[in-house]
mmCIF file of C-alpha atoms in Angstrom:
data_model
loop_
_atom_site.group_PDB
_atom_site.id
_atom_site.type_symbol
_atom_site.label_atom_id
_atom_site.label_comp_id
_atom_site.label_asym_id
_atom_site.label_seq_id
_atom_site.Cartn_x
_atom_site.Cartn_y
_atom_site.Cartn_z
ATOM 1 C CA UNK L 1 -19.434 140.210 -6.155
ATOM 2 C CA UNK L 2 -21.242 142.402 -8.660
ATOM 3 C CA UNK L 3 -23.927 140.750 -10.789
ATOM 4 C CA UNK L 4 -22.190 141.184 -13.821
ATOM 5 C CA UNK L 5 -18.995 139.538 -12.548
ATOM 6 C CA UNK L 6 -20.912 136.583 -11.808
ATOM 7 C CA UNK L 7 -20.475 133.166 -13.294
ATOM 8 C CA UNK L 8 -22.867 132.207 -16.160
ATOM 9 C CA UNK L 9 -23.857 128.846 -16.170
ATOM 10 C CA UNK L 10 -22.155 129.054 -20.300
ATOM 11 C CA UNK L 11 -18.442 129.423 -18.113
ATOM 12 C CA UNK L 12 -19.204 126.581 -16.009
ATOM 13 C CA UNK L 13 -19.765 124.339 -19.035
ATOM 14 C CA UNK L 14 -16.720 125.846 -20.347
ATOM 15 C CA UNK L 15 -14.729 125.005 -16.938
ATOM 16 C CA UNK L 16 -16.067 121.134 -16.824
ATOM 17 C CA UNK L 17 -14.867 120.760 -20.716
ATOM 18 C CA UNK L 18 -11.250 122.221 -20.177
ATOM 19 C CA UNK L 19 -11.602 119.414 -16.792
ATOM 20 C CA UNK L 20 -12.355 116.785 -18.992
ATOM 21 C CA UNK L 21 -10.066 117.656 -21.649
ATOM 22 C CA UNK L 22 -6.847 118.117 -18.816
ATOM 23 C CA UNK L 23 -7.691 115.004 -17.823
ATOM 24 C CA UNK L 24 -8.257 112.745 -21.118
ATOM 25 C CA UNK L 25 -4.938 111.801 -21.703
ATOM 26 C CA UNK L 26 -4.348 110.119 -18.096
ATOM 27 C CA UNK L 27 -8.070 108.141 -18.607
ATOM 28 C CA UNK L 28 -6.284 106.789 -21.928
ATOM 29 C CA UNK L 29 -3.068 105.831 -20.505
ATOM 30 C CA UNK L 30 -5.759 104.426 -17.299
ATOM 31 C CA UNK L 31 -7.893 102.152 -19.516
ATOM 32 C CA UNK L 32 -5.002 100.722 -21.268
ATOM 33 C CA UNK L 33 -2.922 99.655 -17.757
ATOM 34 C CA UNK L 34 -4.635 96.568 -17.895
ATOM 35 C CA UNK L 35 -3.737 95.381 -21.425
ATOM 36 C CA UNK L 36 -3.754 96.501 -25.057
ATOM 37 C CA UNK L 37 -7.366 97.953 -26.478
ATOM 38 C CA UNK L 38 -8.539 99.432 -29.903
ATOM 39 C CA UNK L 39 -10.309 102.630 -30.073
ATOM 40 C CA UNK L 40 -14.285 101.384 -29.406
ATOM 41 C CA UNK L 41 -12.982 99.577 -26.618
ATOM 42 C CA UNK L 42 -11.101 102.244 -25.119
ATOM 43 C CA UNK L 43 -14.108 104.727 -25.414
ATOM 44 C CA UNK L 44 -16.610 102.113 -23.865
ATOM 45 C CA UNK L 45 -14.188 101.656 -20.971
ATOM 46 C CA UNK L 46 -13.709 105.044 -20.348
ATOM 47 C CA UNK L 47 -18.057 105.402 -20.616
ATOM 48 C CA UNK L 48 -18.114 102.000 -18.312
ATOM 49 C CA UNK L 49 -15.847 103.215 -15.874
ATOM 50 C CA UNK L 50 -16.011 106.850 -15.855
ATOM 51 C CA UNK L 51 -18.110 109.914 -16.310
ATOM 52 C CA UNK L 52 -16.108 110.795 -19.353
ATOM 53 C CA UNK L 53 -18.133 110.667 -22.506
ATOM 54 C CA UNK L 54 -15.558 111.000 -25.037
ATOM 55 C CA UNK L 55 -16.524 111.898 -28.464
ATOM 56 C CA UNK L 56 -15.140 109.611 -30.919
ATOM 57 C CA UNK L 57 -13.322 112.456 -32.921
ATOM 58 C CA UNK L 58 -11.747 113.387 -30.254
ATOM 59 C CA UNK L 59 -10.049 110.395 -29.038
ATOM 60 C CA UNK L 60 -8.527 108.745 -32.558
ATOM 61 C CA UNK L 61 -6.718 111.873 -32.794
ATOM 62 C CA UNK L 62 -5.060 111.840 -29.311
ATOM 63 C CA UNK L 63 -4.329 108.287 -29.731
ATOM 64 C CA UNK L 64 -2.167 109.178 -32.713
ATOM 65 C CA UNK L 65 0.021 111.639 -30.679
ATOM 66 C CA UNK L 66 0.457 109.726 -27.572
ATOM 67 C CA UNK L 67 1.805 107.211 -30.541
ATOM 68 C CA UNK L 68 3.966 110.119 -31.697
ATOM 69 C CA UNK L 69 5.051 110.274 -28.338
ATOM 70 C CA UNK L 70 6.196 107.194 -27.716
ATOM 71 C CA UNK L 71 4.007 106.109 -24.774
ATOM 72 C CA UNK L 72 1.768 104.129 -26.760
ATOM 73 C CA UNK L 73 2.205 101.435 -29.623
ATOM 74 C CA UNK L 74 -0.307 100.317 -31.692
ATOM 75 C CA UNK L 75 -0.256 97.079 -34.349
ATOM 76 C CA UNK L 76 -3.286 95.810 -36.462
ATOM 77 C CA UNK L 77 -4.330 92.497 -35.751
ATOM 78 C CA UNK L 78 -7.281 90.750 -37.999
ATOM 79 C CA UNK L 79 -10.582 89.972 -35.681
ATOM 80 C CA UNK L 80 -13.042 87.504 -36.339
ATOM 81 C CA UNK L 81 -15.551 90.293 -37.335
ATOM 82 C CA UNK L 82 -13.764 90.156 -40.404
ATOM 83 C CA UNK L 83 -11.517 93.071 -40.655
ATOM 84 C CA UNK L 84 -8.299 94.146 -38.983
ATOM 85 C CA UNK L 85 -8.361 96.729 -35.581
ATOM 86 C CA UNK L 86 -6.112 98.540 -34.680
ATOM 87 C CA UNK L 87 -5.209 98.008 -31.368
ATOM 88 C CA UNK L 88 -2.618 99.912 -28.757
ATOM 89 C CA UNK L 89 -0.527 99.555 -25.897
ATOM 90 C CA UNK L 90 1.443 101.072 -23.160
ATOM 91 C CA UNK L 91 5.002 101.185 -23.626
ATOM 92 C CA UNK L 92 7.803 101.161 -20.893
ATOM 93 C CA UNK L 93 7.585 105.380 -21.082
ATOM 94 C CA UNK L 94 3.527 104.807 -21.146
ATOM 95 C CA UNK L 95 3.365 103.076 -18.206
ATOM 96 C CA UNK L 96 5.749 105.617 -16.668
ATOM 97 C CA UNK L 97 3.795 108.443 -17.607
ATOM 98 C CA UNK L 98 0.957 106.852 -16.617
ATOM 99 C CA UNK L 99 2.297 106.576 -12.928
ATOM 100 C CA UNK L 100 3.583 110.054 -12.533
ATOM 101 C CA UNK L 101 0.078 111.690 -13.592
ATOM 102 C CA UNK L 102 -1.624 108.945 -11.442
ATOM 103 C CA UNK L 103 0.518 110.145 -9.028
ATOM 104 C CA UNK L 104 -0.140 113.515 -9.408
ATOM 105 C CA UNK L 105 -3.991 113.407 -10.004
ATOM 106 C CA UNK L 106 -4.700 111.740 -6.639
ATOM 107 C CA UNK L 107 -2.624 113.816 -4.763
ATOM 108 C CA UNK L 108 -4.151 117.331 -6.491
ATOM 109 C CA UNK L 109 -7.592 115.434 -6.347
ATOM 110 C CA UNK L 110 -7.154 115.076 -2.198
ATOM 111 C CA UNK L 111 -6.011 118.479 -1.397
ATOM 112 C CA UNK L 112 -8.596 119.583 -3.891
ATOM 113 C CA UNK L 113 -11.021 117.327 -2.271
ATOM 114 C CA UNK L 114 -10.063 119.461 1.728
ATOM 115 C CA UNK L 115 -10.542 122.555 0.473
ATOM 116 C CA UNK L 116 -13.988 122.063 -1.153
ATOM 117 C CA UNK L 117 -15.487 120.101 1.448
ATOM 118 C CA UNK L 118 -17.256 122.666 3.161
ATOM 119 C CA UNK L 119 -19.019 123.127 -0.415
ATOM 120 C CA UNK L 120 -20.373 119.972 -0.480
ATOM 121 C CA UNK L 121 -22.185 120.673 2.843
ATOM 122 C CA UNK L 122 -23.869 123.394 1.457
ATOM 123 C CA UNK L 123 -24.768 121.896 -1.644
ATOM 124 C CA UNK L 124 -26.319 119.211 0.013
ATOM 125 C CA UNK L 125 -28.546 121.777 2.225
ATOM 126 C CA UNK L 126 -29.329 123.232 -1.142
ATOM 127 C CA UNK L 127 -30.907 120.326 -2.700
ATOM 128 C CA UNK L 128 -34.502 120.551 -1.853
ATOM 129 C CA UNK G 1 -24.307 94.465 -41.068
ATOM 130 C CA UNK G 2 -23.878 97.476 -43.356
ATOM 131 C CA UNK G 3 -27.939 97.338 -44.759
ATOM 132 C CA UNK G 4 -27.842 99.239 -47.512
ATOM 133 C CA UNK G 5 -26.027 100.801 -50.611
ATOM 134 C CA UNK G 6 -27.266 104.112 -49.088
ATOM 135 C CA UNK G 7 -25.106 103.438 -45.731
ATOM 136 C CA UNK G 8 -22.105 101.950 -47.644
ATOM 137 C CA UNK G 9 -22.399 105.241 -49.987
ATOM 138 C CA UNK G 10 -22.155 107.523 -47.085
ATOM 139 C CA UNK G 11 -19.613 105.861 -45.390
ATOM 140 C CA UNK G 12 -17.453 105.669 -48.649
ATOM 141 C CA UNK G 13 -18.190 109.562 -49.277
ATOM 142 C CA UNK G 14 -16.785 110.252 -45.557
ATOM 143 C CA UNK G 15 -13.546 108.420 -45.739
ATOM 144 C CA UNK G 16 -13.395 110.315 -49.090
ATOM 145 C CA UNK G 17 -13.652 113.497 -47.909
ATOM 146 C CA UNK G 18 -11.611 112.542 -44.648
ATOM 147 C CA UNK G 19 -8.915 111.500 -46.701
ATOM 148 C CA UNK G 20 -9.088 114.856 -49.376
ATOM 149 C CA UNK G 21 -8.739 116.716 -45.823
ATOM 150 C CA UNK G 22 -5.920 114.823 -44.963
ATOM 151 C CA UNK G 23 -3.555 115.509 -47.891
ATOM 152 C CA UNK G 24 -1.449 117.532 -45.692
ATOM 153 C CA UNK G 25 0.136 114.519 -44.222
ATOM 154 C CA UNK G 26 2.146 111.919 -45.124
ATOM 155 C CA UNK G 27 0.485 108.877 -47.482
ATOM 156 C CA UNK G 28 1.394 106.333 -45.073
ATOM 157 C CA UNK G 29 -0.010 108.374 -41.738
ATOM 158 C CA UNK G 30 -3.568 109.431 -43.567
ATOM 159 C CA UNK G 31 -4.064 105.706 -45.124
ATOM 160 C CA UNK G 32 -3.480 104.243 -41.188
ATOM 161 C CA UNK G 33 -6.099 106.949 -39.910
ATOM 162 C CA UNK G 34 -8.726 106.307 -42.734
ATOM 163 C CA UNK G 35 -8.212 102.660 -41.831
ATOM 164 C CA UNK G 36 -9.235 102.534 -38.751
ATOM 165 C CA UNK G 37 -11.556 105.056 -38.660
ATOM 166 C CA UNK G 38 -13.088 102.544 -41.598
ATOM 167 C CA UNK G 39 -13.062 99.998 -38.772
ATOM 168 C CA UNK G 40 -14.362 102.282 -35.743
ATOM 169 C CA UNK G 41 -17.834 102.515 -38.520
ATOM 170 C CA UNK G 42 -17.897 98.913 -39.006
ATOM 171 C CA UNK G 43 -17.584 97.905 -35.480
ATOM 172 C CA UNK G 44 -20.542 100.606 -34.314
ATOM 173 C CA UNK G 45 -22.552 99.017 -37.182
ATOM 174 C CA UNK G 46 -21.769 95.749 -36.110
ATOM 175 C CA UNK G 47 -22.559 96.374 -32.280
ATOM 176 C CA UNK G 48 -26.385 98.566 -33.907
ATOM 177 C CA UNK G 49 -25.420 101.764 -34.141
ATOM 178 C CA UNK G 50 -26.999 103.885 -37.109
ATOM 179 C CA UNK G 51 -24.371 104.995 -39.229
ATOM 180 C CA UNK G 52 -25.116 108.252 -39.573
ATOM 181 C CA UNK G 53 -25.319 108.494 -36.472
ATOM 182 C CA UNK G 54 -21.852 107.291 -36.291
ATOM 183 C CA UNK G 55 -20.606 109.486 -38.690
ATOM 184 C CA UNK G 56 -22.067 112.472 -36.489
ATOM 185 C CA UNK G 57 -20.138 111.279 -33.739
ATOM 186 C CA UNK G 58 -17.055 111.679 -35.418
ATOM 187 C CA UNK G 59 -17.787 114.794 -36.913
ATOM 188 C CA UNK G 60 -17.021 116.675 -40.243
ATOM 189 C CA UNK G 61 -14.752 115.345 -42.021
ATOM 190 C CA UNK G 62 -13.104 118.695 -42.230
ATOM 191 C CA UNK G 63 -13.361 119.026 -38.221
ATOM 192 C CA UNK G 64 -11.603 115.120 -37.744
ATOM 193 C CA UNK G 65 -8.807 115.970 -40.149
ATOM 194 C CA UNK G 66 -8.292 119.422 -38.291
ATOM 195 C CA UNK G 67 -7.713 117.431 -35.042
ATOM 196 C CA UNK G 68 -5.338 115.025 -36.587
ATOM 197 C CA UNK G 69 -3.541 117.760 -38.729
ATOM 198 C CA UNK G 70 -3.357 119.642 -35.457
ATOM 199 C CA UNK G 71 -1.531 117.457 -33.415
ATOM 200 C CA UNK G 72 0.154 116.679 -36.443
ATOM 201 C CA UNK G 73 1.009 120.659 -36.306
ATOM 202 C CA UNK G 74 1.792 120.131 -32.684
ATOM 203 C CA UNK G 75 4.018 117.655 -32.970
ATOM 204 C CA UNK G 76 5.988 119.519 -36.065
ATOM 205 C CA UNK G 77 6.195 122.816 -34.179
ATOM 206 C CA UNK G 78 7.548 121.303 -30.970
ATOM 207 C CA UNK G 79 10.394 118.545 -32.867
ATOM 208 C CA UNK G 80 10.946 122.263 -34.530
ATOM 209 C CA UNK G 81 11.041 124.506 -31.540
ATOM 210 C CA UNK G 82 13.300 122.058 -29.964
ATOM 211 C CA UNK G 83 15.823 122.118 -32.489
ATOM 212 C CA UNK G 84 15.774 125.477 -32.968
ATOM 213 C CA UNK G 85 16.462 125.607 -29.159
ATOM 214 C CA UNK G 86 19.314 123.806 -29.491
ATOM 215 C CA UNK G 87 20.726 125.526 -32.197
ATOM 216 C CA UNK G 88 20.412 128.855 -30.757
ATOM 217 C CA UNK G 89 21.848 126.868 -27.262
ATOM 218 C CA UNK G 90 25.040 125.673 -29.692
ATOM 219 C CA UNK G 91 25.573 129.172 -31.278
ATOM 220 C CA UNK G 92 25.352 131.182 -27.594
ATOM 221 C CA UNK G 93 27.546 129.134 -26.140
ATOM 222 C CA UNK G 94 30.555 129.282 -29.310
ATOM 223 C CA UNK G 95 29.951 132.976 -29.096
ATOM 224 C CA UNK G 96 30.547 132.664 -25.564
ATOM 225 C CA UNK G 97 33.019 130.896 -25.826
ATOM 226 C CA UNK G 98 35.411 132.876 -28.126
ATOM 227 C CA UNK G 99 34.452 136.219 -26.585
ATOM 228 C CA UNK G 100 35.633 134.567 -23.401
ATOM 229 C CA UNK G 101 39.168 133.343 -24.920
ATOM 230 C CA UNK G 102 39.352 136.621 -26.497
ATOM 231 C CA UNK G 103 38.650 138.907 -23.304
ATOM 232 C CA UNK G 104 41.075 136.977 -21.236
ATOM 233 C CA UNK G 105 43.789 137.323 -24.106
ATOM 234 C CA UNK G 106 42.482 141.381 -24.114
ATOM 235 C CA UNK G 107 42.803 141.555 -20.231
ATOM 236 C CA UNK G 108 46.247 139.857 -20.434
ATOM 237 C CA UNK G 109 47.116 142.432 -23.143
ATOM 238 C CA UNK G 110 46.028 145.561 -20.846
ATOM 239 C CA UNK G 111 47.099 144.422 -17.892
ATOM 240 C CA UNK G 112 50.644 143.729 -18.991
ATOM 241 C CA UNK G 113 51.251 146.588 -21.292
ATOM 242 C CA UNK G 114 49.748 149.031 -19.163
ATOM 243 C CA UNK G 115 51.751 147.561 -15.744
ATOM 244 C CA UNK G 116 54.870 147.860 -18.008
ATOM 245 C CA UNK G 117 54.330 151.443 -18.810
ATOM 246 C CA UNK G 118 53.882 152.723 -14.995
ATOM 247 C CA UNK G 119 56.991 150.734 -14.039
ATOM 248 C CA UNK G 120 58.795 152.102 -16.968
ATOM 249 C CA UNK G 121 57.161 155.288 -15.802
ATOM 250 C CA UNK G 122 58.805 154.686 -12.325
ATOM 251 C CA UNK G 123 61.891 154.223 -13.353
ATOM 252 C CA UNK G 124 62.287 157.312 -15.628
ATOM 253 C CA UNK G 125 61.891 158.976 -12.575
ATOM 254 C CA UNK G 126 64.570 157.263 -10.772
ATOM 255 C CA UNK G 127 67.095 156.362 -13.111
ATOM 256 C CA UNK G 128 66.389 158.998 -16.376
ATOM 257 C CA UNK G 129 69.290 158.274 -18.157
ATOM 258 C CA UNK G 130 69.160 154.325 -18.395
ATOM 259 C CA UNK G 131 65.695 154.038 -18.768
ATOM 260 C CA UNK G 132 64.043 154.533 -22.271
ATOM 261 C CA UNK G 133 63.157 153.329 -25.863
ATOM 262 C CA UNK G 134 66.179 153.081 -27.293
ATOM 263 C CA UNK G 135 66.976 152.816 -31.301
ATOM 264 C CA UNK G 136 69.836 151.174 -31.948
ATOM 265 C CA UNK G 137 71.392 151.317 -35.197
ATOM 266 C CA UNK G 138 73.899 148.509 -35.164
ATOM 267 C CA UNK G 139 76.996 146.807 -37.626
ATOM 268 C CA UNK G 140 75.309 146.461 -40.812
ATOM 269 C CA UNK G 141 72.649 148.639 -40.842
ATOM 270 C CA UNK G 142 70.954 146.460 -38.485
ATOM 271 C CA UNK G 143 68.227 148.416 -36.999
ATOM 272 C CA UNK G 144 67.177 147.640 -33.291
ATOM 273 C CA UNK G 145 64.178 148.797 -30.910
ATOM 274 C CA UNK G 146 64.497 148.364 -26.974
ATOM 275 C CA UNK G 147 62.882 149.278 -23.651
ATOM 276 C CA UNK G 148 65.407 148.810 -20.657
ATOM 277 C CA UNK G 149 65.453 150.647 -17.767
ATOM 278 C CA UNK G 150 67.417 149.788 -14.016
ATOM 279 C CA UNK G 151 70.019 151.549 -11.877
ATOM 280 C CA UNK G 152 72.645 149.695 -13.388
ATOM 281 C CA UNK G 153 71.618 150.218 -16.815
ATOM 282 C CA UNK G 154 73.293 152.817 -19.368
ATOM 283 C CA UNK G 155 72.172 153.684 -23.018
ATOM 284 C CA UNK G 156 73.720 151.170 -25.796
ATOM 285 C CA UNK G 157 76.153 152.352 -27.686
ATOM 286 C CA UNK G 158 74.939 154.418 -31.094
ATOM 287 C CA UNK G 159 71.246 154.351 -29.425
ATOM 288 C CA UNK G 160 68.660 156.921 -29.676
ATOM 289 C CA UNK G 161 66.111 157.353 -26.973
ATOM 290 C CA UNK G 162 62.691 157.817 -28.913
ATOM 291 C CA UNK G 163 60.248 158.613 -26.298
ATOM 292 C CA UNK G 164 62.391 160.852 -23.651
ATOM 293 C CA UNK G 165 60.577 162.448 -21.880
ATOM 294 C CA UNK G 166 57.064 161.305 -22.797
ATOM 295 C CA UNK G 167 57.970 157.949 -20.821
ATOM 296 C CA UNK G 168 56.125 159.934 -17.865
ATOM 297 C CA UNK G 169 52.558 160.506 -19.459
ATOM 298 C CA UNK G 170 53.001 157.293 -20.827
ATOM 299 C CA UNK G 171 53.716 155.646 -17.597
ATOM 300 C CA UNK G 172 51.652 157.837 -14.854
ATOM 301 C CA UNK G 173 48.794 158.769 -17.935
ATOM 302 C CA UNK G 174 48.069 156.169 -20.440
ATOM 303 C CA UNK G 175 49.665 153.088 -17.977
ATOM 304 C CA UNK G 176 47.136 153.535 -15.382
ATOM 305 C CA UNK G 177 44.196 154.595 -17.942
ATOM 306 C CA UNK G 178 44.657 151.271 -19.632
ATOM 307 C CA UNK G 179 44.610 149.167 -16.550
ATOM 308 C CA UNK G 180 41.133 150.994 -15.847
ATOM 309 C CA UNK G 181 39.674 150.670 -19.115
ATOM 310 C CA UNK G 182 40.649 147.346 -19.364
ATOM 311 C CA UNK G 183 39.145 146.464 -16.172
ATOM 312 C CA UNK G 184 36.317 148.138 -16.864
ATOM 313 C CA UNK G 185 35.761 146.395 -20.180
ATOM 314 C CA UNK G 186 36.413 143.132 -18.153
ATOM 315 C CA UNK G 187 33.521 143.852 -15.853
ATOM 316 C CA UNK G 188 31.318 144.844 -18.843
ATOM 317 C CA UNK G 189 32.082 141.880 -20.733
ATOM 318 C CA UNK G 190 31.723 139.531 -18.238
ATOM 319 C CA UNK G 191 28.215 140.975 -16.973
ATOM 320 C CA UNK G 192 27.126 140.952 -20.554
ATOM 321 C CA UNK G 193 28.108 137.027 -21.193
ATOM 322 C CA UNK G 194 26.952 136.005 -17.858
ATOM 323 C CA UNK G 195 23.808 137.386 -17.300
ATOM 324 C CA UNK G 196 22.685 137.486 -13.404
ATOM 325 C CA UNK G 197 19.223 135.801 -12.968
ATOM 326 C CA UNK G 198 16.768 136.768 -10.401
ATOM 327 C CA UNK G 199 16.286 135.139 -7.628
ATOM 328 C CA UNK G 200 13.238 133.026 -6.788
ATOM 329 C CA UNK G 201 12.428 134.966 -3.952
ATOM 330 C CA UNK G 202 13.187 138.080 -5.843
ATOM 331 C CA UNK G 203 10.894 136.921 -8.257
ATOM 332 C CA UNK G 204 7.863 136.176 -5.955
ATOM 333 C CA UNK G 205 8.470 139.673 -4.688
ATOM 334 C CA UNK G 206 8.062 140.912 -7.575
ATOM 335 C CA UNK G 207 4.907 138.789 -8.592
ATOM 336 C CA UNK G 208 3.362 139.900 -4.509
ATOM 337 C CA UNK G 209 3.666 143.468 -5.978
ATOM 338 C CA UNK G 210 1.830 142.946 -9.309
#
């Protein structure tokens, strides 16, 4: 591989953000398996359980077209903090959805998982 | 626990300028988004986040609405791409449909006139003199127009063969001609309105090349 052809550390960054983009809409659909959540909630689950650190203009958008979409539904329900949230759930085609690309991810993640194993040996020798 | 008239300022600026940026769509969709964006602020504030930092979190106004008019864009362009689909779908298949009805009808047409002509053709040959187009001019000026042909066949009475002779191109010639050209046409047509497609493994073959 020619020096110039090599990849910047810039096109990694690139590569993990189009990763954690791909893979937003199946850690929404996750968080909300157990139950209905408004949007803080669903971003401090996803920062609880995950290494996805979502920015918060990111995900109110999404939200809104996996509403459009049908596989979530949302309602506003008044809180004792003194103002209504609006809060959303799965619905029959969410849950669906949410199946077929958990489906999906953990089988992609596996064979992924086989082919870059002899990676993580090397990285490991790597680290000082 | 909004502290200050400075925080509740810039928080009622943002929403303002979110909701200028979100004129595009409809009054009911941008008052539900500046709503709970509203709340997202309070709730940060409430659990001690700075507001502006908040508000840098969510970005430019102008950068927020972008995302939401976006997939608002998205979601437009596909509910429109899909009925244009079917539209075009609904139109191919009419326009398949009558060319179909009409080639069959066209086939039907060639087949049968130009069939007729080479057995009229054939019988010229064999029996010449009962075999023709005959004009017949009958009682009353009634004026008649008949092919016949057979061994046992003889002109009607006060007829006038038309074509004579020129049965034989017709029949040998233009009989067999139009049974070509209308197969021809048939194969044409029916590769034009029905397409082959490629084969996967064609395809892959194809893609190994490249």
């Amino acid at each position: 591989v020619k020096e110039e052809n090599a990849p910047t550390p810039e096109s990694a960054d690139k590569w993990e953000i189009q990763l954690r983009k791909g893979s937003l809409e199946l850690a929404i659909l996750a968080a909300l398996w157990a139950g209905r959540l408004y949007g803080l909630e669903i971003l401090r689950h996803l920062e609880a359980n995950s290494e996805l650190v979502v920015g918060e203009g990111t995900v109110y958008p999404l939200l809104s077209r996996l509403r459009t979409l049908g596989l979530v539904e949302s309602e506003w329900v008044e809180s004792d903090s003194g103002h209504p949230r609006k809060y959303y759930r799965l619905t029959e085609a969410g849950r669906a959805r949410a199946l077929e690309m958990g489906r999906t991810w953990s089988k992609f993640a596996a064979s992924l998982n086989n082919l870059v194993a002899p990676l993580n040996g090397a990285v490991r020798k790597e680290k000082p | 626990m909004i502290t200050s008239h400075e925080s509740q300022r810039a928080i009622d600026n943002y929403l303002a300028a979110l909701r200028r940026e979100l004129r595009d769509l409809m009054e009911e969709d941008m008052n539900d988004i500046v709503s709970e964006i509203r709340a997202h602020i309070v709730d940060k504030n409430t659990a001690g986040t700075d507001i502006e930092q908040t508000l840098a979190g969510l970005g430019a106004p102008r950068e927020l609405a972008a995302r939401y008019c976006t997939e608002d864009m998205m979601r437009r362009a596909e509910a429109h791409r899909s009925s244009v689909q079917k539209a075009r779908l609904a139109v191919r298949w009419t326009f398949v449909i009558a060319a179909t009805l009409a080639l069959v009808a066209i086939s039907a047409a060639g087949y049968f006139v130009g069939g007729g002509l080479i057995i009229f053709g054939v019988a010229k040959v064999m029996w010449p003199h009962g075999t023709g187009l005959w004009e017949t001019q009958g009682p009353g000026d009634q004026w008649g127009l008949g092919l016949s042909g057979g061994s046992g066949n003889a002109p009607p009475a006060n007829a006038h063969d038309i074509l004579g002779w020129w049965l034989l191109p017709l029949g040998f010639v233009v009989g067999p001609a139009l049974i070509y050209f209308t197969y021809r046409l048939g194969r044409w047509s029916v590769r034009k309105l029905f397409p082959r497609r490629k084969s996967q493994f064609a395809l892959s073959e194809a893609q190994t090349e490249v």
